[in-house]
């Protein structure tokens, strides 16, 4: 952890070398997220609810997913940029250092410009939470925190899976973006609105619904079963196959070297 | 102490022709070609020895180095370095080796070199005294005191290479792999680097394995050369032996060129 903080401060120093670039990228991130917010608002000017969810509920959903995604990207960018690491040989350097490989890849990037999205998400939560009419109990606060924390974790595992794929091919990795960026973009609405097939996929295969749809039902008081609040913890099991796949890819890399 | 016995390594490379039609075809059926990167490579290096590992581009030098660093796993064969198999005990192994890839930097581009060194200290858990002693000594010999506060991006290639070497020695490795350490350097920097490697080997007894295309490196540094071509070890002997079998008055460059020709590599 101490070593991670060391890396962290190095990244901060590096990125602060280019303050203007940092400011504009952060602003850009903020604006892109803002545009999504506007589009949701316009939608709700015409309709009262989407798939049975109110404006405030959708905003909470949107903000939670964006917060999860941006914190995951903030620290997990090393995996997102992993093909570059492989391509320029920097990964070989990782392998000659006496530290855990996943740790080093994680520490290889911290992208502070992602704070732009994060700030946007915080602002929306501040707007939507008091208006949502949620009856705040300890359990509900905890549910909200779990959604964000476990959501960030699931996105992070998705980045690791993405990185693992790049051990095998550098082409056609775009399909993973359907899950990462797509998960964020489509996650602004509760996943149930996309139909049963999608919901099932996001429950059993890529457990994004476990950090979004199910706990949301509990959070807004549509479901009283406490299990719904705890599904985000279940989603963390996704790390097991995710990590195994990464190790598998790593072994293959070590035997093929490309 | 390094021992390699009958190391084999093959790569499967996708064949792909030029042009759209072939590219489209490659989408559906890929043809693979097996490339023998290393066949039956064996040699050993004693502790404190300095060895020049030479061969034309694509001969298998980097593959061998990568295997010795634990980056790659060979198909078959035995490799023991300091009593360990590199790819099986990666973490313990890499603690005791230093690696300089001449064409890739391990320094952080935008922060002072000193910060990179301190990060490396923490990565290897070098204790404060050892670190300070090593740093002071290396900085003095390589004449770097003035540039420690400079970010790597503002350094000249020669300065940067010297910093790279420091970075890979801070944890007291007993073996140093140098992959083209003098590539692109000017004459003054080359000489500085060579003198330093020599001194390191003499004073600390560090085992050095060096790949290079610069025959003056070889002449200045190593007594023993190992020649690899098309994945096979073709020659393993002293520079003096090589000189004896070469035409009179040939310089190192010409001797090696003659060798490449002789072995048709």
XYZ file of C-alpha atoms in Angstrom:
523
model
C 0.000 0.000 0.000
C 2.848 2.355 0.863
C 4.419 1.529 -2.464
C 1.158 2.241 -4.225
C 1.040 5.683 -2.609
C 4.542 6.252 -3.905
C 3.451 5.405 -7.439
C 0.366 7.532 -6.900
C 2.374 10.628 -6.013
C 4.693 10.027 -8.977
C 1.683 9.971 -11.290
C 0.339 13.110 -9.712
C 3.671 14.853 -10.197
C 3.886 13.675 -13.812
C 0.406 14.792 -14.719
C 0.785 18.135 -12.998
C 3.648 18.812 -15.398
C 0.988 19.383 -17.999
C -1.558 21.409 -16.100
C -3.396 22.838 -19.080
C -3.774 19.465 -20.707
C -4.953 18.025 -17.408
C -7.542 20.772 -16.943
C -8.948 20.416 -20.430
C -9.154 16.632 -20.306
C -10.880 16.815 -16.943
C -13.251 19.455 -18.228
C -13.910 17.326 -21.301
C -14.748 14.331 -19.136
C -17.085 16.516 -17.146
C -18.846 17.847 -20.230
C -19.329 14.436 -21.827
C -20.944 13.211 -18.645
C -22.975 16.387 -18.496
C -24.335 15.763 -21.983
C -25.609 12.383 -20.840
C -27.271 14.054 -17.898
C -28.968 16.555 -20.217
C -30.221 13.777 -22.463
C -31.797 12.017 -19.502
C -33.418 15.270 -18.429
C -34.866 15.881 -21.894
C -36.222 12.382 -21.969
C -38.040 12.931 -18.714
C -39.536 16.196 -19.956
C -41.554 14.078 -22.362
C -42.125 10.992 -20.238
C -42.854 10.590 -16.568
C -41.106 7.309 -16.181
C -38.847 4.925 -18.062
C -39.500 1.260 -17.489
C -41.381 2.213 -14.357
C -38.566 4.272 -12.875
C -38.876 7.945 -12.013
C -36.502 10.758 -12.996
C -34.788 10.806 -9.609
C -34.400 7.049 -9.533
C -32.805 7.024 -12.943
C -30.496 9.846 -11.928
C -29.337 7.896 -8.894
C -28.720 4.911 -11.096
C -26.806 7.035 -13.573
C -24.703 8.757 -10.918
C -23.875 5.512 -9.127
C -22.701 3.822 -12.310
C -20.685 6.837 -13.382
C -19.065 7.131 -10.001
C -18.219 3.447 -9.995
C -16.856 3.609 -13.511
C -14.801 6.741 -13.039
C -13.191 5.582 -9.809
C -12.411 2.294 -11.462
C -10.870 4.090 -14.424
C -8.957 6.425 -12.152
C -6.999 3.599 -10.619
C -7.460 0.830 -13.183
C -6.350 2.680 -16.288
C -3.207 0.543 -16.385
C -5.346 -2.391 -17.489
C -7.310 -0.290 -19.915
C -4.035 0.716 -21.542
C -2.527 -2.725 -21.216
C -2.178 -3.388 -24.968
C 0.132 -0.357 -25.099
C 2.188 -1.771 -22.256
C 2.520 -5.026 -24.175
C 3.229 -3.291 -27.451
C 6.060 -1.072 -26.308
C 7.736 -3.726 -24.191
C 7.086 -1.975 -20.891
C 5.466 -5.161 -19.696
C 8.813 -6.943 -19.857
C 10.079 -4.445 -17.324
C 7.151 -5.354 -15.089
C 8.229 -8.976 -15.276
C 11.788 -8.251 -14.162
C 10.662 -6.485 -11.004
C 10.223 -8.487 -7.806
C 6.598 -7.568 -7.274
C 3.193 -8.950 -8.097
C 2.344 -8.460 -11.765
C -1.243 -7.322 -11.252
C -0.104 -4.838 -8.645
C 2.470 -3.360 -10.989
C 0.060 -3.017 -13.880
C -2.425 -1.392 -11.530
C 0.210 1.030 -10.302
C 1.464 1.793 -13.792
C -1.280 4.343 -14.405
C -3.407 6.671 -12.357
C -5.526 8.894 -14.530
C -6.554 11.950 -12.559
C -8.527 13.454 -15.409
C -11.217 10.853 -14.667
C -12.096 13.001 -11.693
C -14.114 15.104 -14.132
C -16.697 12.364 -14.400
C -16.513 11.623 -10.739
C -17.291 15.202 -9.757
C -20.247 15.188 -12.128
C -21.551 12.035 -10.502
C -21.222 13.558 -7.052
C -23.117 16.650 -8.169
C -25.959 14.576 -9.577
C -26.200 12.503 -6.431
C -26.363 15.680 -4.368
C -29.197 16.832 -6.585
C -31.128 13.593 -6.825
C -30.816 11.999 -3.394
C -32.797 14.555 -1.386
C -35.499 14.665 -4.074
C -35.865 10.910 -4.427
C -38.050 10.522 -1.355
C -35.901 7.656 -0.116
C -36.524 6.854 3.508
C -32.920 6.759 4.710
C -32.046 3.912 6.990
C -28.612 2.603 7.848
C -29.233 -0.304 5.503
C -30.023 1.981 2.580
C -26.926 4.113 3.111
C -24.867 0.966 3.191
C -26.573 -0.280 0.029
C -25.660 2.914 -1.792
C -22.043 2.618 -0.699
C -21.955 -1.050 -1.710
C -23.359 -0.225 -5.141
C -20.613 2.295 -5.782
C -17.740 0.333 -4.279
C -18.655 -3.047 -5.743
C -19.610 -1.395 -9.030
C -16.132 0.087 -9.251
C -14.759 -3.346 -8.490
C -16.762 -5.064 -11.239
C -15.657 -2.476 -13.791
C -12.117 -2.992 -12.605
C -12.380 -6.740 -13.172
C -13.733 -5.983 -16.646
C -10.582 -3.971 -17.337
C -8.498 -6.900 -16.131
C -10.405 -9.236 -18.466
C -9.828 -6.768 -21.283
C -6.127 -6.791 -20.486
C -6.139 -10.590 -20.396
C -7.639 -10.697 -23.897
C -4.826 -8.558 -25.199
C -2.389 -11.351 -24.337
C -4.055 -13.290 -27.145
C -4.864 -10.674 -29.708
C -4.622 -6.968 -30.082
C -7.282 -6.890 -32.763
C -10.980 -6.994 -32.151
C -10.727 -5.921 -28.540
C -13.402 -3.338 -29.220
C -16.096 -5.802 -28.235
C -14.941 -5.444 -24.643
C -15.913 -1.783 -24.773
C -19.506 -2.902 -25.107
C -19.149 -4.138 -21.555
C -17.002 -1.367 -20.084
C -18.037 1.881 -21.771
C -21.332 0.284 -22.753
C -21.944 -0.784 -19.182
C -21.455 2.778 -18.084
C -23.551 4.359 -20.830
C -26.436 1.906 -20.660
C -26.121 1.686 -16.909
C -27.733 5.092 -16.645
C -31.054 3.243 -16.802
C -31.839 0.264 -14.612
C -30.863 -2.773 -16.674
C -34.370 -4.216 -16.493
C -35.561 -1.822 -19.203
C -33.443 -3.644 -21.789
C -35.442 -6.825 -21.418
C -35.045 -10.167 -19.726
C -32.240 -11.454 -21.926
C -29.970 -8.540 -21.205
C -30.841 -8.610 -17.537
C -30.036 -12.288 -17.280
C -26.724 -11.798 -19.058
C -25.834 -8.968 -16.702
C -26.821 -11.036 -13.710
C -25.131 -14.339 -14.385
C -22.317 -13.650 -16.839
C -21.088 -10.110 -16.310
C -22.607 -9.162 -12.963
C -23.243 -5.486 -13.608
C -26.930 -5.810 -12.716
C -25.912 -7.116 -9.300
C -24.418 -3.747 -8.465
C -27.106 -1.729 -10.182
C -30.610 -3.076 -10.761
C -31.165 -5.337 -7.719
C -29.708 -3.098 -5.010
C -31.465 -0.121 -6.607
C -34.797 -1.839 -6.012
C -33.921 -2.086 -2.347
C -32.546 1.428 -2.193
C -35.702 3.081 -3.518
C -37.934 0.869 -1.415
C -39.471 -1.313 -4.141
C -38.081 -4.450 -2.597
C -37.731 -5.151 1.099
C -35.809 -8.388 0.896
C -32.399 -7.587 2.329
C -30.760 -10.017 -0.094
C -31.310 -7.464 -2.813
C -29.154 -5.039 -0.881
C -26.370 -7.575 -0.643
C -26.136 -8.623 -4.292
C -23.204 -6.228 -4.884
C -21.097 -8.413 -2.595
C -21.999 -11.426 -4.690
C -20.815 -9.560 -7.776
C -17.301 -9.508 -6.386
C -17.007 -13.219 -7.117
C -16.527 -12.101 -10.710
C -12.926 -11.449 -9.715
C -12.241 -15.187 -9.487
C -12.702 -16.057 -13.170
C -11.368 -12.611 -14.130
C -8.095 -13.092 -12.319
C -7.783 -16.705 -13.431
C -8.180 -15.610 -17.033
C -5.466 -12.985 -16.569
C -3.074 -15.574 -15.109
C -3.876 -17.878 -18.007
C -3.094 -15.106 -20.474
C 0.112 -14.293 -18.632
C 1.289 -17.881 -18.859
C 0.593 -17.858 -22.524
C 2.495 -14.605 -22.931
C 5.463 -16.142 -21.202
C 5.444 -19.006 -23.602
C 4.830 -17.071 -26.800
C 6.314 -13.707 -26.055
C 4.018 -11.792 -28.317
C 26.659 -18.408 -12.134
C 24.556 -19.043 -15.208
C 23.945 -22.380 -16.904
C 21.843 -22.999 -19.967
C 21.387 -26.531 -21.258
C 19.672 -27.445 -24.498
C 17.273 -24.550 -24.424
C 14.701 -24.689 -27.218
C 12.202 -22.060 -28.077
C 9.814 -21.888 -30.975
C 7.302 -19.220 -31.860
C 4.208 -19.598 -33.938
C 3.962 -16.674 -36.249
C 0.852 -15.976 -38.276
C 1.665 -15.789 -41.935
C -0.006 -12.981 -43.691
C 0.427 -11.843 -47.219
C 0.087 -8.348 -48.522
C -3.095 -7.031 -50.061
C -6.747 -6.973 -49.196
C -7.722 -10.379 -50.506
C -5.148 -12.156 -48.400
C -5.987 -10.071 -45.366
C -9.625 -11.072 -45.772
C -8.613 -14.679 -46.117
C -6.558 -14.425 -42.939
C -9.721 -13.532 -41.100
C -11.025 -17.031 -41.609
C -8.058 -19.284 -41.855
C -4.727 -18.409 -40.453
C -1.621 -20.129 -41.563
C 1.014 -20.443 -38.973
C 4.675 -20.785 -39.401
C 6.879 -22.217 -36.712
C 10.014 -20.232 -36.147
C 12.820 -21.842 -34.227
C 14.044 -18.930 -32.182
C 16.484 -21.030 -30.205
C 17.632 -24.569 -30.880
C 19.696 -26.436 -28.356
C 21.303 -23.401 -26.846
C 23.806 -24.304 -24.152
C 26.481 -22.254 -22.466
C 27.514 -21.318 -18.996
C 28.941 -18.205 -17.454
C 31.015 -18.243 -14.281
C 30.488 -15.739 -11.506
C 32.435 -12.545 -12.183
C 32.835 -13.256 -15.874
C 32.115 -10.721 -18.587
C 30.685 -12.193 -21.769
C 29.798 -10.607 -25.078
C 26.751 -12.208 -26.670
C 26.749 -11.349 -30.332
C 24.915 -12.230 -33.491
C 23.014 -10.539 -36.297
C 19.529 -9.108 -35.839
C 16.945 -11.779 -35.251
C 19.510 -14.395 -34.247
C 17.903 -15.048 -30.866
C 19.900 -12.804 -28.556
C 16.927 -11.041 -27.032
C 15.004 -14.297 -26.699
C 17.896 -15.773 -24.737
C 18.080 -12.708 -22.505
C 14.337 -12.813 -21.938
C 14.536 -16.451 -20.901
C 17.379 -15.678 -18.527
C 15.364 -12.818 -17.024
C 12.330 -15.006 -16.450
C 10.181 -13.150 -18.967
C 9.833 -16.108 -21.307
C 9.448 -19.808 -20.666
C 11.376 -22.011 -23.084
C 9.793 -25.074 -24.720
C 12.437 -27.339 -23.266
C 15.825 -27.231 -21.666
C 17.344 -26.324 -18.348
C 18.366 -22.906 -17.173
C 19.855 -22.311 -13.739
C 20.857 -18.882 -12.551
C 22.081 -18.464 -8.987
C 20.642 -21.917 -8.390
C 17.152 -21.016 -9.594
C 15.054 -21.560 -12.674
C 14.146 -18.019 -13.725
C 10.617 -18.619 -14.999
C 9.689 -20.778 -12.031
C 10.885 -18.502 -9.273
C 10.493 -15.184 -10.966
C 10.302 -12.920 -7.936
C 13.267 -14.402 -6.062
C 15.258 -14.531 -9.276
C 14.753 -10.964 -10.464
C 15.781 -9.618 -7.074
C 19.327 -10.688 -7.853
C 19.651 -9.555 -11.428
C 19.849 -6.189 -13.092
C 18.612 -5.619 -16.632
C 19.227 -2.746 -18.983
C 17.259 -2.726 -22.217
C 19.101 -0.165 -24.296
C 16.073 0.735 -26.332
C 13.543 0.991 -23.522
C 13.625 3.268 -20.573
C 12.712 2.395 -17.030
C 12.895 6.022 -15.915
C 9.795 8.107 -15.479
C 9.621 10.573 -18.289
C 8.245 13.616 -16.490
C 9.677 13.464 -13.004
C 13.233 14.047 -11.760
C 15.518 11.046 -12.151
C 15.983 10.986 -8.392
C 12.291 10.173 -7.924
C 12.578 7.214 -10.265
C 15.538 5.942 -8.261
C 13.599 6.237 -5.019
C 10.678 4.349 -6.461
C 13.035 1.580 -7.538
C 14.494 1.543 -4.025
C 11.000 0.913 -2.662
C 10.129 -1.677 -5.292
C 13.205 -3.725 -4.403
C 12.977 -2.895 -0.682
C 16.605 -1.812 -0.646
C 17.541 -0.691 2.849
C 18.355 2.966 3.325
C 22.076 2.551 3.961
C 22.742 0.268 1.041
C 20.742 2.547 -1.201
C 22.586 5.668 -0.141
C 25.956 3.992 -0.471
C 25.136 2.627 -3.928
C 23.637 5.855 -5.127
C 26.540 7.999 -3.938
C 29.046 5.675 -5.483
C 27.262 5.268 -8.818
C 26.451 8.934 -9.135
C 30.041 9.842 -8.503
C 31.542 7.368 -10.946
C 29.047 8.153 -13.669
C 29.177 11.866 -12.976
C 25.454 12.363 -12.563
C 25.215 14.645 -9.540
C 24.083 17.584 -11.599
C 21.239 15.915 -13.393
C 19.518 14.064 -10.547
C 16.871 16.744 -10.295
C 16.232 16.822 -14.035
C 13.272 14.949 -15.507
C 14.281 12.119 -17.828
C 12.702 13.792 -20.845
C 15.227 16.636 -20.660
C 18.282 14.381 -20.547
C 20.506 13.612 -23.469
C 20.581 9.990 -24.585
C 24.006 9.520 -23.025
C 22.930 10.930 -19.699
C 19.803 8.859 -19.781
C 21.654 5.653 -20.479
C 23.940 6.292 -17.544
C 20.880 6.824 -15.371
C 19.370 3.593 -16.703
C 22.465 1.739 -15.616
C 22.319 3.276 -12.151
C 18.630 2.356 -11.934
C 19.359 -1.289 -12.611
C 22.189 -1.498 -10.059
C 20.631 0.114 -7.005
C 19.617 -3.237 -5.537
C 23.104 -4.795 -5.716
C 22.433 -7.430 -8.367
C 25.213 -9.966 -8.832
C 24.353 -10.443 -12.486
C 23.819 -7.669 -14.981
C 22.225 -8.166 -18.398
C 22.924 -5.377 -20.817
C 20.932 -5.429 -24.029
C 22.633 -3.001 -26.391
C 23.710 -0.525 -23.740
C 25.653 1.747 -26.059
C 23.149 1.990 -28.889
C 22.922 5.502 -30.227
C 25.443 6.992 -27.825
C 28.128 9.480 -28.781
C 31.791 8.590 -28.423
C 32.253 10.219 -25.020
C 29.205 8.551 -23.497
C 30.146 5.194 -24.985
C 33.550 5.352 -23.400
C 32.078 6.426 -20.062
C 29.639 3.521 -20.106
C 32.349 1.033 -21.060
C 34.707 2.207 -18.367
C 31.983 1.983 -15.850
C 30.974 -1.573 -16.773
C 34.598 -2.609 -16.568
C 35.000 -1.070 -13.167
C 31.790 -2.616 -11.900
C 32.955 -6.028 -12.966
C 36.368 -5.570 -11.416
C 35.385 -3.990 -8.126
C 32.144 -5.731 -7.327
C 32.693 -8.914 -9.254
C 29.373 -8.470 -11.022
C 28.777 -10.994 -13.763
C 28.014 -9.158 -16.987
C 26.331 -10.491 -20.095
C 26.215 -7.979 -22.845
C 24.622 -7.993 -26.269
C 25.762 -5.432 -28.738
C 26.334 -4.696 -32.373
C 29.202 -2.430 -31.512
C 32.351 -4.463 -31.821
C 34.329 -1.872 -29.972
C 32.218 -2.665 -26.930
C 33.297 -6.249 -27.256
C 36.929 -5.367 -27.745
C 36.962 -2.987 -24.815
C 35.048 -5.145 -22.404
C 34.959 -8.847 -22.878
C 37.451 -11.577 -23.159
C 34.927 -14.162 -24.106
C 32.355 -14.031 -26.847
C 29.413 -16.268 -27.600
C 28.152 -16.070 -31.155
C 24.583 -16.993 -31.981
C 23.060 -17.258 -35.430
C 19.661 -18.569 -36.487
C 19.017 -19.681 -32.941
C 22.134 -21.794 -32.596
C 25.318 -21.191 -30.691
C 27.996 -21.158 -33.346
C 31.055 -20.175 -31.447
C 32.004 -19.849 -27.832
C 35.533 -18.749 -27.182
C 37.959 -16.022 -26.325
C 38.456 -12.926 -28.334
C 42.094 -13.941 -28.722
C 41.087 -17.217 -30.381
C 38.869 -15.358 -32.722
C 41.681 -12.996 -33.574
C 43.993 -15.875 -34.313
C 41.686 -17.377 -36.918
C 40.896 -14.089 -38.583
C 42.858 -12.469 -41.369
C 45.869 -10.486 -40.303
C 45.186 -6.906 -39.247
C 41.422 -7.207 -39.273
C 39.594 -5.122 -36.708
C 36.792 -6.486 -34.566
C 34.141 -5.332 -36.977
C 35.731 -7.182 -39.882
C 36.330 -10.289 -37.831
C 32.691 -10.553 -36.928
C 31.589 -9.808 -40.463
C 33.885 -12.617 -41.597
C 32.301 -14.897 -39.010
C 28.775 -14.102 -40.106
C 29.847 -14.915 -43.630
C 31.560 -18.123 -42.626
C 28.459 -19.408 -40.875
C 26.155 -17.994 -43.523
C 23.997 -16.119 -41.049
